[in-house]
Amino acid sequence: MKIDCDIIRDLLPLYVEGLVSEKSRAAIEEHLTECGECGKVCREMTEPEPQLSYNREPAESFRNYVKKGKRKLRIKTAAITACIVLVVVLIRLVMVGGLVAFLALDSEKAEIFEDMDVSHYGRYMGGDAEEEYRNKWGMKEEIFPREITEEMQVKDYKMVYYNPWDAQYLSYLAVEYDEGAYEEEVKRLKNYASTEYLGYYGAEGFAEGYSPLAVEADPYYGFVYALETRERQIVYVELIFCNYFFDLDYREMIPTEYLPVGFDANKDNAYRKQMLKRK
């Protein structure tokens, strides 16, 4: 069956790019052996710098489309290949412990930031805190005083910030109040809707002489609490982290008596192992 030249020339871009079926290729090649004009168009299409005498807009547009698609395919293939190579390398690193060593090394580069100047209190606490301290994994900080006032004699203060991969916060504030302010603060704290905390990270309570007035505890992100200690003195503490452990030596940064009895947030703590098994 003789095929019209217009049809052949519309199919030539596909033929040149090798995108036609075997039957279509055979039919086109048969036509090209018989039709000199279509053969000339085909030869011009395959030249390195084609000077086409044939300029059918639909066919030329499709040719450009095919070339563009092939370029995109080559780029996509290269990207996929690179990703595969990276995954293979990471797997091999894990197998030999290299990735663990790499992460540990990167973690060591992060600096532990400590501040014991209570005049900087507003930088780290509450809604007006600086950006990196404003949202501590969503933990509520209402237990802590909103600000340091004249009625408060600060006896001890420290704020610790560490962010090797995920931000961690440790703060404590020991305050001695005058009698009137102390009664008001105790009332405020006792009216706080405290949460359960026993059992979290092995917590069994607090040391003798340290009575909890308010506690905000989260099984994943840690604790914020206030302790009544000596007469008219209150200690406020926050221990905020994630992944079920502190990635710093927290016991060296806070008086032991401020911590819950039995509290263990080291990397290999039993509570973390228990929680990870449940997932």
Coordinates of C-alpha atoms in Angstrom, one line a residue:
M1 CA 0.0 0.0 0.0
K2 CA 1.4 3.4 -1.0
I3 CA 1.7 5.8 1.9
D4 CA 1.2 9.5 1.3
C5 CA 4.4 11.7 1.5
D6 CA 2.8 14.0 4.1
I7 CA 2.3 11.1 6.5
I8 CA 5.8 9.8 5.9
R9 CA 7.3 13.3 6.6
D10 CA 5.2 13.6 9.8
L11 CA 6.7 10.3 11.0
L12 CA 10.3 11.1 10.0
P13 CA 11.2 12.8 13.3
L14 CA 10.2 9.6 15.1
Y15 CA 12.0 7.5 12.6
V16 CA 15.2 9.4 12.9
E17 CA 15.1 9.2 16.7
G18 CA 14.4 5.4 16.6
L19 CA 11.0 5.8 18.2
V20 CA 8.8 3.9 15.6
S21 CA 7.8 0.3 15.6
E22 CA 9.3 -2.3 13.4
K23 CA 6.4 -2.3 11.0
S24 CA 6.4 1.5 10.7
R25 CA 10.2 1.5 10.2
A26 CA 9.9 -1.0 7.4
A27 CA 7.1 1.0 5.7
I28 CA 9.0 4.3 6.0
E29 CA 12.2 2.8 4.6
E30 CA 10.4 1.2 1.7
H31 CA 8.9 4.6 0.9
L32 CA 12.3 6.3 1.2
T33 CA 13.8 4.0 -1.4
E34 CA 11.1 5.0 -3.9
C35 CA 10.6 8.7 -3.1
G36 CA 13.7 10.9 -3.7
E37 CA 12.1 14.0 -2.0
C38 CA 11.3 12.2 1.2
G39 CA 14.8 10.6 1.2
K40 CA 16.4 14.0 0.9
V41 CA 14.4 15.3 3.9
C42 CA 15.5 12.3 5.9
R43 CA 19.2 12.8 5.0
E44 CA 19.0 16.5 6.0
M45 CA 17.4 15.6 9.3
T46 CA 20.4 13.3 10.2
E47 CA 23.1 15.8 9.3
P48 CA 25.1 17.2 12.3
E49 CA 24.0 20.7 11.4
P50 CA 20.8 20.1 9.5
Q51 CA 19.7 22.7 6.9
L52 CA 16.2 21.5 6.4
S53 CA 14.4 22.4 3.2
Y54 CA 11.4 20.7 4.8
N55 CA 10.0 22.8 7.6
R56 CA 6.7 21.3 8.7
E57 CA 6.1 23.0 12.1
P58 CA 4.4 20.0 13.8
A59 CA 7.2 17.6 12.9
E60 CA 10.0 20.0 13.8
S61 CA 8.3 20.9 17.1
F62 CA 8.0 17.2 17.9
R63 CA 11.7 16.7 17.1
N64 CA 12.7 19.4 19.5
Y65 CA 10.4 17.9 22.1
V66 CA 12.0 14.5 21.7
K67 CA 15.5 16.0 22.0
K68 CA 14.5 17.9 25.2
G69 CA 13.0 14.8 26.7
K70 CA 16.1 12.8 26.0
R71 CA 18.3 15.4 27.7
K72 CA 16.0 15.4 30.8
L73 CA 16.2 11.6 30.8
R74 CA 20.0 11.7 30.8
I75 CA 20.0 14.2 33.7
K76 CA 17.5 12.2 35.7
T77 CA 19.5 9.0 35.1
A78 CA 22.7 10.7 36.3
A79 CA 21.0 11.9 39.4
I80 CA 19.6 8.5 40.2
T81 CA 23.0 6.9 39.7
A82 CA 24.6 9.4 42.0
C83 CA 22.0 8.6 44.7
I84 CA 22.5 4.9 44.4
V85 CA 26.3 5.3 44.7
L86 CA 25.8 7.5 47.8
V87 CA 23.5 4.9 49.4
V88 CA 26.0 2.1 48.7
V89 CA 28.8 4.1 50.3
L90 CA 26.7 4.9 53.4
I91 CA 25.7 1.2 53.8
R92 CA 29.4 0.2 53.6
L93 CA 30.3 2.9 56.1
V94 CA 27.6 1.5 58.5
M95 CA 28.9 -2.0 58.0
V96 CA 32.4 -1.0 59.1
G97 CA 31.3 1.5 61.8
G98 CA 32.5 4.4 59.8
L99 CA 29.2 6.3 59.7
V100 CA 28.9 6.0 63.5
A101 CA 32.4 7.4 63.9
F102 CA 31.6 10.2 61.4
L103 CA 28.4 11.2 63.3
A104 CA 30.3 11.1 66.6
L105 CA 33.0 13.3 65.1
D106 CA 30.5 15.8 63.8
S107 CA 28.7 15.8 67.2
E108 CA 32.0 16.6 68.9
K109 CA 32.3 19.8 66.8
A110 CA 29.1 21.3 68.4
E111 CA 29.9 23.5 71.3
I112 CA 28.1 23.3 74.7
F113 CA 26.9 26.8 75.5
E114 CA 26.6 27.7 79.2
D115 CA 25.5 30.9 80.8
M116 CA 25.5 31.6 84.6
D117 CA 24.6 35.3 84.3
V118 CA 21.1 35.7 85.6
S119 CA 20.8 39.1 84.0
H120 CA 20.5 37.2 80.7
Y121 CA 17.5 35.2 81.9
G122 CA 15.1 36.9 79.5
R123 CA 17.2 35.7 76.5
Y124 CA 16.4 32.1 77.3
M125 CA 13.0 31.9 78.9
G126 CA 9.4 32.7 77.9
G127 CA 7.8 34.1 74.7
D128 CA 10.3 36.9 74.4
A129 CA 13.3 34.6 74.4
E130 CA 15.8 34.6 71.5
E131 CA 14.7 32.4 68.6
E132 CA 16.7 29.2 69.3
Y133 CA 15.4 29.2 72.9
R134 CA 11.8 30.1 72.2
N135 CA 10.3 26.8 71.4
K136 CA 12.0 24.1 73.4
W137 CA 10.3 21.1 71.7
G138 CA 7.0 22.5 72.7
M139 CA 7.6 22.0 76.4
K140 CA 5.7 24.4 78.6
E141 CA 7.8 26.8 80.7
E142 CA 5.1 28.5 82.7
I143 CA 6.5 26.8 85.9
F144 CA 9.6 29.1 85.7
P145 CA 9.1 32.7 86.7
R146 CA 8.3 35.0 83.8
E147 CA 11.1 37.4 84.9
I148 CA 13.5 38.1 87.7
T149 CA 12.0 40.7 90.1
E150 CA 13.2 42.7 93.1
E151 CA 11.5 40.3 95.5
M152 CA 13.7 37.4 94.2
Q153 CA 17.2 36.8 95.5
V154 CA 18.9 34.5 93.0
K155 CA 21.1 32.0 94.8
D156 CA 22.1 29.9 91.8
Y157 CA 21.5 30.0 88.1
K158 CA 22.7 28.2 85.0
M159 CA 21.5 27.7 81.4
V160 CA 23.0 25.1 79.1
Y161 CA 22.3 24.8 75.4
Y162 CA 23.7 22.1 73.2
N163 CA 22.7 21.3 69.6
P164 CA 24.8 18.6 67.9
W165 CA 21.9 17.4 65.9
D166 CA 18.8 18.1 68.0
A167 CA 18.6 21.0 70.5
Q168 CA 18.9 20.2 74.2
Y169 CA 18.4 22.5 77.1
L170 CA 19.3 22.3 80.8
S171 CA 18.5 25.1 83.2
Y172 CA 18.1 25.7 86.9
L173 CA 17.3 28.7 89.0
A174 CA 17.4 28.8 92.8
V175 CA 15.5 31.7 94.3
E176 CA 15.0 32.9 97.8
Y177 CA 11.8 35.1 98.1
D178 CA 10.7 37.5 100.8
E179 CA 7.8 36.1 102.8
G180 CA 4.9 37.7 100.9
A181 CA 6.3 36.9 97.5
Y182 CA 7.1 33.3 98.6
E183 CA 3.5 32.6 99.6
E184 CA 2.2 34.0 96.3
E185 CA 4.7 31.9 94.3
V186 CA 3.9 28.7 96.2
K187 CA 0.2 29.3 95.6
R188 CA 0.8 29.9 91.9
L189 CA 2.8 26.7 91.5
K190 CA 0.4 24.5 93.5
N191 CA -2.4 25.7 91.2
Y192 CA -0.5 24.5 88.2
A193 CA -2.0 21.5 86.4
S194 CA 1.0 19.2 87.0
T195 CA 1.4 16.0 85.0
E196 CA 2.5 12.5 86.0
Y197 CA 6.3 12.0 86.0
L198 CA 7.0 8.9 88.1
G199 CA 8.6 6.2 86.0
Y200 CA 9.7 8.5 83.3
Y201 CA 13.4 7.9 82.8
G202 CA 13.5 6.0 86.1
A203 CA 12.2 8.9 88.2
E204 CA 11.1 7.8 91.6
G205 CA 10.5 11.1 93.3
F206 CA 12.9 13.8 94.7
A207 CA 15.6 13.9 97.3
E208 CA 14.6 14.4 101.0
G209 CA 14.0 18.1 101.6
Y210 CA 13.0 18.8 98.0
S211 CA 9.3 18.7 97.5
P212 CA 7.8 19.2 94.1
L213 CA 5.4 22.1 93.8
A214 CA 4.7 21.8 90.1
V215 CA 5.8 19.3 87.4
E216 CA 5.5 19.3 83.6
A217 CA 6.8 16.0 82.3
D218 CA 6.8 14.4 78.8
P219 CA 7.8 10.8 78.2
Y220 CA 9.8 11.9 75.2
Y221 CA 11.0 15.5 75.8
G222 CA 11.8 15.5 79.5
F223 CA 10.9 17.6 82.5
V224 CA 10.2 21.1 83.8
Y225 CA 9.5 21.4 87.5
A226 CA 9.8 23.5 90.7
L227 CA 10.9 22.2 94.0
E228 CA 10.3 23.7 97.5
T229 CA 13.6 23.4 99.4
R230 CA 14.6 25.4 102.4
E231 CA 12.4 28.1 103.9
R232 CA 11.3 30.6 101.3
Q233 CA 13.5 29.0 98.7
I234 CA 12.4 27.4 95.4
V235 CA 14.4 25.7 92.8
Y236 CA 13.2 25.7 89.2
V237 CA 14.6 23.1 86.8
E238 CA 14.2 22.1 83.1
L239 CA 15.7 19.1 81.5
I240 CA 14.6 19.1 77.8
F241 CA 15.9 16.8 75.1
C242 CA 14.6 14.3 72.6
N243 CA 15.2 10.8 71.3
Y244 CA 14.9 9.6 74.9
F245 CA 18.4 10.7 76.0
F246 CA 20.6 13.7 76.8
D247 CA 23.6 13.9 74.4
L248 CA 25.7 15.7 77.0
D249 CA 27.1 14.9 80.5
Y250 CA 24.2 16.5 82.3
R251 CA 25.2 15.2 85.7
E252 CA 28.3 17.4 85.6
M253 CA 26.2 20.5 84.9
I254 CA 23.5 20.4 87.7
P255 CA 23.6 19.7 91.4
T256 CA 22.5 16.0 92.0
E257 CA 19.9 17.0 94.5
Y258 CA 18.0 19.0 91.9
L259 CA 17.5 15.9 89.8
P260 CA 14.7 13.4 90.3
V261 CA 15.8 10.3 92.3
G262 CA 16.6 7.5 89.8
F263 CA 16.6 9.9 86.8
D264 CA 18.7 8.4 84.0
A265 CA 18.8 10.1 80.6
N266 CA 22.1 8.8 79.4
K267 CA 22.2 7.3 75.9
D268 CA 21.9 3.7 77.1
N269 CA 19.3 4.3 79.7
A270 CA 16.8 1.5 80.4
Y271 CA 13.7 3.7 79.8
R272 CA 14.9 4.5 76.2
K273 CA 15.4 0.8 75.4
Q274 CA 12.0 0.1 76.8
M275 CA 10.3 2.8 74.7
L276 CA 12.1 1.9 71.5
K277 CA 11.0 -1.7 71.8
R278 CA 7.4 -0.5 71.8
K279 CA 7.8 1.2 68.4

